[in-house]
CSV table of C-alpha atoms in Angstrom, one decimal:
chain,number,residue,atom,x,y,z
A,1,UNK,CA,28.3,-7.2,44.8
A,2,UNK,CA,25.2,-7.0,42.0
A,3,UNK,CA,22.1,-5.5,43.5
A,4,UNK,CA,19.1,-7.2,42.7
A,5,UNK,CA,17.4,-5.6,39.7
A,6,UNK,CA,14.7,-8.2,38.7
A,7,UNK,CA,12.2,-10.2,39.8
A,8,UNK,CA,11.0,-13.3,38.4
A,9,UNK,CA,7.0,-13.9,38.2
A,10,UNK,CA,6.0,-17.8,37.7
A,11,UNK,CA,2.6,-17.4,36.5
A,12,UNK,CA,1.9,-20.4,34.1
A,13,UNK,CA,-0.3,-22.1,36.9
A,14,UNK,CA,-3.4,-23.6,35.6
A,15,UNK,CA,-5.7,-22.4,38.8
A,16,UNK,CA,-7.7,-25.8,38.9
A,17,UNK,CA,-8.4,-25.4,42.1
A,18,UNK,CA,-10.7,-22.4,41.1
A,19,UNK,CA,-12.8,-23.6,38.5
A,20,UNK,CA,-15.0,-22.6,36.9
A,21,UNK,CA,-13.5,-18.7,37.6
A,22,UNK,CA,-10.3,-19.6,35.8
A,23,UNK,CA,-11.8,-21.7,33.3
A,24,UNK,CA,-10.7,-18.2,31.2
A,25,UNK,CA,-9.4,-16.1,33.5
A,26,UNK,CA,-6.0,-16.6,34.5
A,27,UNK,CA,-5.9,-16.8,38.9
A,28,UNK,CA,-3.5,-14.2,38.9
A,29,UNK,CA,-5.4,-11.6,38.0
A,30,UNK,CA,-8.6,-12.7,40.1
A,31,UNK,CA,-9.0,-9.4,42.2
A,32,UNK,CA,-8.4,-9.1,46.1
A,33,UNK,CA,-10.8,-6.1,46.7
A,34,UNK,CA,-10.0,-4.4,43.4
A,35,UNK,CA,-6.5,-5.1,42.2
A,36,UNK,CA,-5.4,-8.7,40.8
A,37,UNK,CA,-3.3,-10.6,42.4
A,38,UNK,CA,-0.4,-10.7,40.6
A,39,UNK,CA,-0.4,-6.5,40.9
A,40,UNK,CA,-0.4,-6.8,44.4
A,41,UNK,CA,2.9,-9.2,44.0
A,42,UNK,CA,4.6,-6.7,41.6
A,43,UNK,CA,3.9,-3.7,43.7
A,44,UNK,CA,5.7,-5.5,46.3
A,45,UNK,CA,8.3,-6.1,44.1
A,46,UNK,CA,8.8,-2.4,42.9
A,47,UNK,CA,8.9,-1.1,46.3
A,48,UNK,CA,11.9,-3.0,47.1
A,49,UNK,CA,13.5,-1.5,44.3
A,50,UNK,CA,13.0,-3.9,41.3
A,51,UNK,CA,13.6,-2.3,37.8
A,52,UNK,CA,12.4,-5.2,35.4
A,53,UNK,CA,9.7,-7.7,35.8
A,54,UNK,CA,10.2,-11.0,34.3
A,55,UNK,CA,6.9,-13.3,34.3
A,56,UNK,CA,6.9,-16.9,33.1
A,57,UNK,CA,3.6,-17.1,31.1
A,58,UNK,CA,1.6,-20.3,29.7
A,59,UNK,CA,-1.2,-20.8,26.8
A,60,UNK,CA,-3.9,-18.2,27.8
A,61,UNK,CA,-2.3,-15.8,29.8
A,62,UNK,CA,-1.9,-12.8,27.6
A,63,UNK,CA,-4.6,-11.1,30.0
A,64,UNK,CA,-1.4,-10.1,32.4
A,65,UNK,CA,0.4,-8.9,29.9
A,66,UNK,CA,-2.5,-6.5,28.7
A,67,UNK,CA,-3.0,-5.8,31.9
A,68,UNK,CA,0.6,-4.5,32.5
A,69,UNK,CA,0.2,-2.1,28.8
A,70,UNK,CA,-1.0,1.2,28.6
A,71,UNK,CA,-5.1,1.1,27.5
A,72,UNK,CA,-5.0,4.1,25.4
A,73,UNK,CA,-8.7,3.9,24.9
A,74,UNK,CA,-9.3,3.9,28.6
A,75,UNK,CA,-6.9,6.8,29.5
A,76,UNK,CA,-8.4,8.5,26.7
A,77,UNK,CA,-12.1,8.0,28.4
A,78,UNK,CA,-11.2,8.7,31.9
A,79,UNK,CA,-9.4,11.9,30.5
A,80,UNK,CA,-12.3,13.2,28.7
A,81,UNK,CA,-14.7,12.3,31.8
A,82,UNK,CA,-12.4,14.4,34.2
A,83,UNK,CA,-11.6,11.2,36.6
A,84,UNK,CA,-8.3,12.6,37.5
A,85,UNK,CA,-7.8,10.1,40.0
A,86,UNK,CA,-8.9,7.4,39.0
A,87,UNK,CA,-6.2,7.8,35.2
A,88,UNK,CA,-3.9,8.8,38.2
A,89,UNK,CA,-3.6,6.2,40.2
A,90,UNK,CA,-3.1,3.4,36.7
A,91,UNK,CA,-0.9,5.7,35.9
A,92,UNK,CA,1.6,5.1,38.9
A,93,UNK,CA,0.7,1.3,38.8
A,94,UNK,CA,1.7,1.4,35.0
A,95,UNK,CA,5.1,-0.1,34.5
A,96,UNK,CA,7.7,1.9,32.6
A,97,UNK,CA,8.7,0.9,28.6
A,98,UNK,CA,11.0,-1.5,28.8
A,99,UNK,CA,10.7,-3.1,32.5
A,100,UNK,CA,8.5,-6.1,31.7
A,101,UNK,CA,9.3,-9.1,29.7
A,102,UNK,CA,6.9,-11.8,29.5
A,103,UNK,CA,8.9,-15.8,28.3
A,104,UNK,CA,6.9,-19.4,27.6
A,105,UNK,CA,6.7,-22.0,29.9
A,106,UNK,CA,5.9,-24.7,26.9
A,107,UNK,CA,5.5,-27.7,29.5
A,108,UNK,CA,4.0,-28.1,33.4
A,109,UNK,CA,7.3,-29.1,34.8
A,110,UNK,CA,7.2,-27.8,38.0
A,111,UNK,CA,8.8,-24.2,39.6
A,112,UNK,CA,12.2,-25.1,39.2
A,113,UNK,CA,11.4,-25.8,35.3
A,114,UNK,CA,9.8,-22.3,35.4
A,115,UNK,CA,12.5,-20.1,36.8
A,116,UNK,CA,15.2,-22.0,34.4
A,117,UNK,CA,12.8,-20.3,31.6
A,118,UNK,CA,13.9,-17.1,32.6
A,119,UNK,CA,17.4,-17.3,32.6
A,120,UNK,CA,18.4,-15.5,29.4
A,121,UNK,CA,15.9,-12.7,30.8
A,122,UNK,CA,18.0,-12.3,34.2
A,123,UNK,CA,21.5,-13.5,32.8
A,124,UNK,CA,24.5,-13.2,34.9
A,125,UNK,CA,22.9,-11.6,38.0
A,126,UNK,CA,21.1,-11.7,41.2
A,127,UNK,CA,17.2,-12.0,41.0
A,128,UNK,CA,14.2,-12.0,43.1
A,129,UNK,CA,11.6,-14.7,42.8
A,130,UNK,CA,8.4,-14.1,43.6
A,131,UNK,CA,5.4,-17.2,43.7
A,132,UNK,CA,2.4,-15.0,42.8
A,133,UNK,CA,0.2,-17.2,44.7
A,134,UNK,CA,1.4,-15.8,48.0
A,135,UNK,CA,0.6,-12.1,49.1
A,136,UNK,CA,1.6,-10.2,51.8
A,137,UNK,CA,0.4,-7.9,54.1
A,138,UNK,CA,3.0,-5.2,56.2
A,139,UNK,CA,4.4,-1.7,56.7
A,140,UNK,CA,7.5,-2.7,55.2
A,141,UNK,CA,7.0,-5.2,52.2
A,142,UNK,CA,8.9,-9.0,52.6
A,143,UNK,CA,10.9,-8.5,49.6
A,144,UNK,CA,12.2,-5.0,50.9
A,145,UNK,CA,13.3,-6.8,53.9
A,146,UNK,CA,15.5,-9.3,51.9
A,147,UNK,CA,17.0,-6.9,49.8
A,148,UNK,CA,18.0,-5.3,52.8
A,149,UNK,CA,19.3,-8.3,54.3
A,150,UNK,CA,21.3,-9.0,51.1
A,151,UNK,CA,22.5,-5.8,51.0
A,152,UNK,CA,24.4,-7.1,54.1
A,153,UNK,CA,25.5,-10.6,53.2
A,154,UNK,CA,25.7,-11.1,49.5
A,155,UNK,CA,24.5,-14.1,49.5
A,156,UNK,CA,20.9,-16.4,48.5
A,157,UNK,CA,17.9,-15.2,50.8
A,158,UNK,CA,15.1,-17.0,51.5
A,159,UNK,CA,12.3,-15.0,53.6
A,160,UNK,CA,10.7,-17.5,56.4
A,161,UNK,CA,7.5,-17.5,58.9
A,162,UNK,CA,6.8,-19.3,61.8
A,163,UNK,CA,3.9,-22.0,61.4
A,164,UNK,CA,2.4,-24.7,64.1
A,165,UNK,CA,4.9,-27.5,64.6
A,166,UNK,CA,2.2,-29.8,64.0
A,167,UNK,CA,1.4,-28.4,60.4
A,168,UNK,CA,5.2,-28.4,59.2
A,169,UNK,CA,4.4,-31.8,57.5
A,170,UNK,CA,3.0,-29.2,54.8
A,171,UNK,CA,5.6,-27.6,54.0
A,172,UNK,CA,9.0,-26.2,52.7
A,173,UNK,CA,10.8,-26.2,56.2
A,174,UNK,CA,14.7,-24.7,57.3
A,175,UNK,CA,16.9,-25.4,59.4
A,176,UNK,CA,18.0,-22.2,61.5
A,177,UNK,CA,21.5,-21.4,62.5
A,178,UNK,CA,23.0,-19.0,63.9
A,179,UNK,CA,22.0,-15.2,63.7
A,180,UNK,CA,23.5,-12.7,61.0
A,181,UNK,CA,22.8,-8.9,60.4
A,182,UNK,CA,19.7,-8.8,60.3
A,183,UNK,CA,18.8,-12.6,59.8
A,184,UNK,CA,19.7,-15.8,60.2
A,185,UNK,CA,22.1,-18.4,59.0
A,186,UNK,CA,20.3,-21.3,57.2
A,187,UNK,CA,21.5,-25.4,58.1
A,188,UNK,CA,19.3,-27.2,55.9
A,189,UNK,CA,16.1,-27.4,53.7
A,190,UNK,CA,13.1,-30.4,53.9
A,191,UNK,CA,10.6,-30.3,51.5
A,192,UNK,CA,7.3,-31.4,53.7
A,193,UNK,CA,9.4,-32.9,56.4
A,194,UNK,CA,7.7,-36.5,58.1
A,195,UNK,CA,5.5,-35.8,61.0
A,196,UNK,CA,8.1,-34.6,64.2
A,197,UNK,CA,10.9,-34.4,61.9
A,198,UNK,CA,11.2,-30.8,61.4
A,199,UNK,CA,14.4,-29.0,61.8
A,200,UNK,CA,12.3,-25.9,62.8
A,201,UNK,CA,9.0,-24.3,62.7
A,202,UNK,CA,10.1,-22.0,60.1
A,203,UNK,CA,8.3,-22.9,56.6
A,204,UNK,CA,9.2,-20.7,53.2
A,205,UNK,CA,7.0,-18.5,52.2
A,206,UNK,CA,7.5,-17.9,48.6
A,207,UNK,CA,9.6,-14.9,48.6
A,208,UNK,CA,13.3,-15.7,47.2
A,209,UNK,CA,16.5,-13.9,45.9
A,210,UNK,CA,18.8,-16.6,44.5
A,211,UNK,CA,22.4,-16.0,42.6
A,212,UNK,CA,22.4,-16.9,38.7
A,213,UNK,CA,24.3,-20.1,39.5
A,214,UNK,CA,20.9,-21.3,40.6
A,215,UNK,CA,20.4,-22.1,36.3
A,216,UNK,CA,23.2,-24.1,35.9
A,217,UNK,CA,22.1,-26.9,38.5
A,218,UNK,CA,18.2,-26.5,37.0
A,219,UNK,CA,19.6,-27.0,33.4
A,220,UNK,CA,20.4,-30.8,34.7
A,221,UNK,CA,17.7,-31.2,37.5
A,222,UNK,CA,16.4,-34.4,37.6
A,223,UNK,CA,12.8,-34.6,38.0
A,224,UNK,CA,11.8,-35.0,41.8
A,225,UNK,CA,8.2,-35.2,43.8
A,226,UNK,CA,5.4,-34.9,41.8
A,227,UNK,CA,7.6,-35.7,38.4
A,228,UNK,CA,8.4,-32.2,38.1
A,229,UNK,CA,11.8,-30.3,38.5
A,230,UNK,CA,11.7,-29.0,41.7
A,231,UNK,CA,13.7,-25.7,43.0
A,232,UNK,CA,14.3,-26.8,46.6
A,233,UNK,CA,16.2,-29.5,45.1
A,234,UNK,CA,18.3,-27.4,43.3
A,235,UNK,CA,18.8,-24.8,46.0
A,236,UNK,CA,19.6,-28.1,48.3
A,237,UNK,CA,22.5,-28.6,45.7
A,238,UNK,CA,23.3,-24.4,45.3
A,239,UNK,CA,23.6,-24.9,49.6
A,240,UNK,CA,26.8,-26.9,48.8
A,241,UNK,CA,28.4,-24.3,47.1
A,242,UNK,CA,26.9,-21.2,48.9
A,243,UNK,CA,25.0,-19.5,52.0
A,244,UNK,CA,22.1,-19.5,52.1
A,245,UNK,CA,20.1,-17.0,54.6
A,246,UNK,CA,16.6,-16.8,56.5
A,247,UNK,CA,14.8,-13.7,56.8
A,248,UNK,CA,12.1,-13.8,59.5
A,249,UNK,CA,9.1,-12.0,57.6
A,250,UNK,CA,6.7,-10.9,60.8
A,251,UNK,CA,4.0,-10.0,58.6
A,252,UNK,CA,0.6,-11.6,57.3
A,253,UNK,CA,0.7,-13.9,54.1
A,254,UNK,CA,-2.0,-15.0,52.2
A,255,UNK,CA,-1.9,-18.2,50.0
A,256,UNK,CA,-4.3,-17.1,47.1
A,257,UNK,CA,-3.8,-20.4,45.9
A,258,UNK,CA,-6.3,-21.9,47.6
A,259,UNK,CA,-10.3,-20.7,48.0
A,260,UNK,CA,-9.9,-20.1,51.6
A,261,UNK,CA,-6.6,-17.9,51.6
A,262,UNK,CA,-8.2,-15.9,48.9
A,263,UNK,CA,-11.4,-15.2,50.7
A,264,UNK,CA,-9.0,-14.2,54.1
A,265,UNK,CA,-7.2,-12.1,51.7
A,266,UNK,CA,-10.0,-10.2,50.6
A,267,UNK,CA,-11.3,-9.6,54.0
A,268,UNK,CA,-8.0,-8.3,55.3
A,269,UNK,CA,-7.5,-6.0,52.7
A,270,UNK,CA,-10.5,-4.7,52.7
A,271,UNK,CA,-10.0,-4.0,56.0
A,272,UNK,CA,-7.0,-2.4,56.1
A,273,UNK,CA,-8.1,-0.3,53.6
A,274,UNK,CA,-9.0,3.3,55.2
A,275,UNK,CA,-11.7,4.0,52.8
A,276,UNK,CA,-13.5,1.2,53.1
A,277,UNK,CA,-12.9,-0.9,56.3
A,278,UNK,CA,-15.8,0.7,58.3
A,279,UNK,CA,-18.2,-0.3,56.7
A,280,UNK,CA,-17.1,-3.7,55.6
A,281,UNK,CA,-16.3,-4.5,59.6
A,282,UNK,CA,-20.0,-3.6,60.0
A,283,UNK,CA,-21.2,-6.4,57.5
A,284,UNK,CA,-19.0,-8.8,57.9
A,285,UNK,CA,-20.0,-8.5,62.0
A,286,UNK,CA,-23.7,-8.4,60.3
A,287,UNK,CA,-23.1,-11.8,58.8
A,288,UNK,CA,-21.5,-13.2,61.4
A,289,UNK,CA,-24.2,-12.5,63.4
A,290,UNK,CA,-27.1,-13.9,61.4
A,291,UNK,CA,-25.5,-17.3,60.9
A,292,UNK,CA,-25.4,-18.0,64.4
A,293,UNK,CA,-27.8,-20.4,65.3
A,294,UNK,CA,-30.9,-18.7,66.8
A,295,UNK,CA,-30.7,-19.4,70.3
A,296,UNK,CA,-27.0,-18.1,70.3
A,297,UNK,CA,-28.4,-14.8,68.8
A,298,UNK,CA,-30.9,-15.1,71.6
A,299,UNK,CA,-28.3,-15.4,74.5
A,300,UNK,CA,-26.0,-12.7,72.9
A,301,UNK,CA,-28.7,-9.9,73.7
């Protein structure tokens, strides 16, 4: 059995719905407290033991890949200024030679168009995937748990969290069989399921590990919803041929997609953050306070 050694990154994603902020900056590397996105994914990534970073870029992205170089200028400064920590801590974020590899997405066909781009990148082998949209908050990172649970069986891994059954309309839901190791065995996968449908209240989260045969069905994916080439289509077909397993992620996910998960996101992180969190729990309880109506201020005291 292959261990998984890369991770695929689709980051092509236009960001409309953050305009005018990504009007020329790419959403991925909008900042949640003071790291981009998309680092927050990779660090993820790395702790579960990923060697080479694979990101599927589009026009007017090269920001991420500067932002994954070494800035000799900047080292150079902090350096000569003695900020030790700060040139310490890019320095452990700083990906070795060799482990990234940025590929074209030429046309918006959907994901399942994007991760086919990578396939000469990950070749005959196992890889994570990764939807940079989606962070996560834990002790022990999602992907760390799936490479754990594919350690154990082998096989595709798709990480899972529980949702209201009355919002599974929205999105990727699975079916849940029985349990294996340390997860679960997968019956079925509906894309945005009709309302009381739902196998499950289980929806995907955007944390994958798929085997290479995965290319072979995109390469003649018909386009589905949306008129783009959609991966749960193809992993619907790869289902066919191979198990597919749920693991139960127990953590917090943000979907920095959208304005409101991004906001959350930055709130939670700052709070969680040691250095910091006092004092933003005392203004964000500040600002709370003062856009209560007056006469609820008035009662409160």
């Amino acid at each position: 059995m292959k261990r998984v050694r890369k991770a695929v990154f689709p980051v092509a994603g236009l960001g409309t719905r953050f305009l005018p902020a990504t009007k020329a900056i790419p959403k991925e590397m909008l900042t949640v407290v003071d790291r981009p996105v998309i680092q927050y994914v990779v660090d993820e990534a790395r702790e579960a033991g990923i060697e080479h970073f694979i990101f599927v870029t589009g026009r007017n992205k090269a920001v991420i890949e500067d932002h994954f170089d070494v800035q000799f200028e900047l080292y150079d400064t902090l350096a000569q200024r003695g900020k030790d920590d700060e040139l310490a801590r890019l320095q452990r974020l700083q990906p070795s030679p060799g482990q990234t590899s940025f590929t074209r997405q030429q046309v918006p066909l959907g994901l399942g168009h994007a991760v086919w781009c990578a396939r000469e990148l990950v070749g005959d082998e196992p890889f994570a995937l990764l939807l940079p949209d989606m962070i996560m908050q834990s002790e022990k990172s999602c992907m760390k748990e799936m490479v754990e649970l594919y350690a154990e069986t082998g096989n595709n891994i798709v990480a899972v969290q529980e949702c209201d059954p009355a919002e599974a309309h929205k999105y990727g839901i699975v079916g849940r069989g029985e349990d294996t190791h340390h997860g679960f065995r997968i019956t079925g996968m509906v894309e945005k399921p009709k309302t009381g449908t739902a196998p499950s209240n289980l929806y995907i989260n955007g944390r994958y590990i798929l085997q290479p045969e995965i290319f072979g069905i995109l390469e003649g994916q018909e386009k589905g919803a949306g008129n783009e080439i959609q991966l749960t289509d193809a992993m619907l077909k790869l289902e066919k041929q191979q198990p597919f397993y749920g693991c139960h992620y127990r953590g917090r996910t943000f979907d920095c997609g959208s304005p409101e998960g991004f906001v959350e996101a930055n709130v939670a992180f700052a709070l969680w953050r040691s250095d910091i969190n006092g004092r933003m729990a005392g203004v964000i309880s500040k600002l709370l306070d003062e856009m209560k109506p007056s006469e609820q201020r008035g009662a409160a005291f």
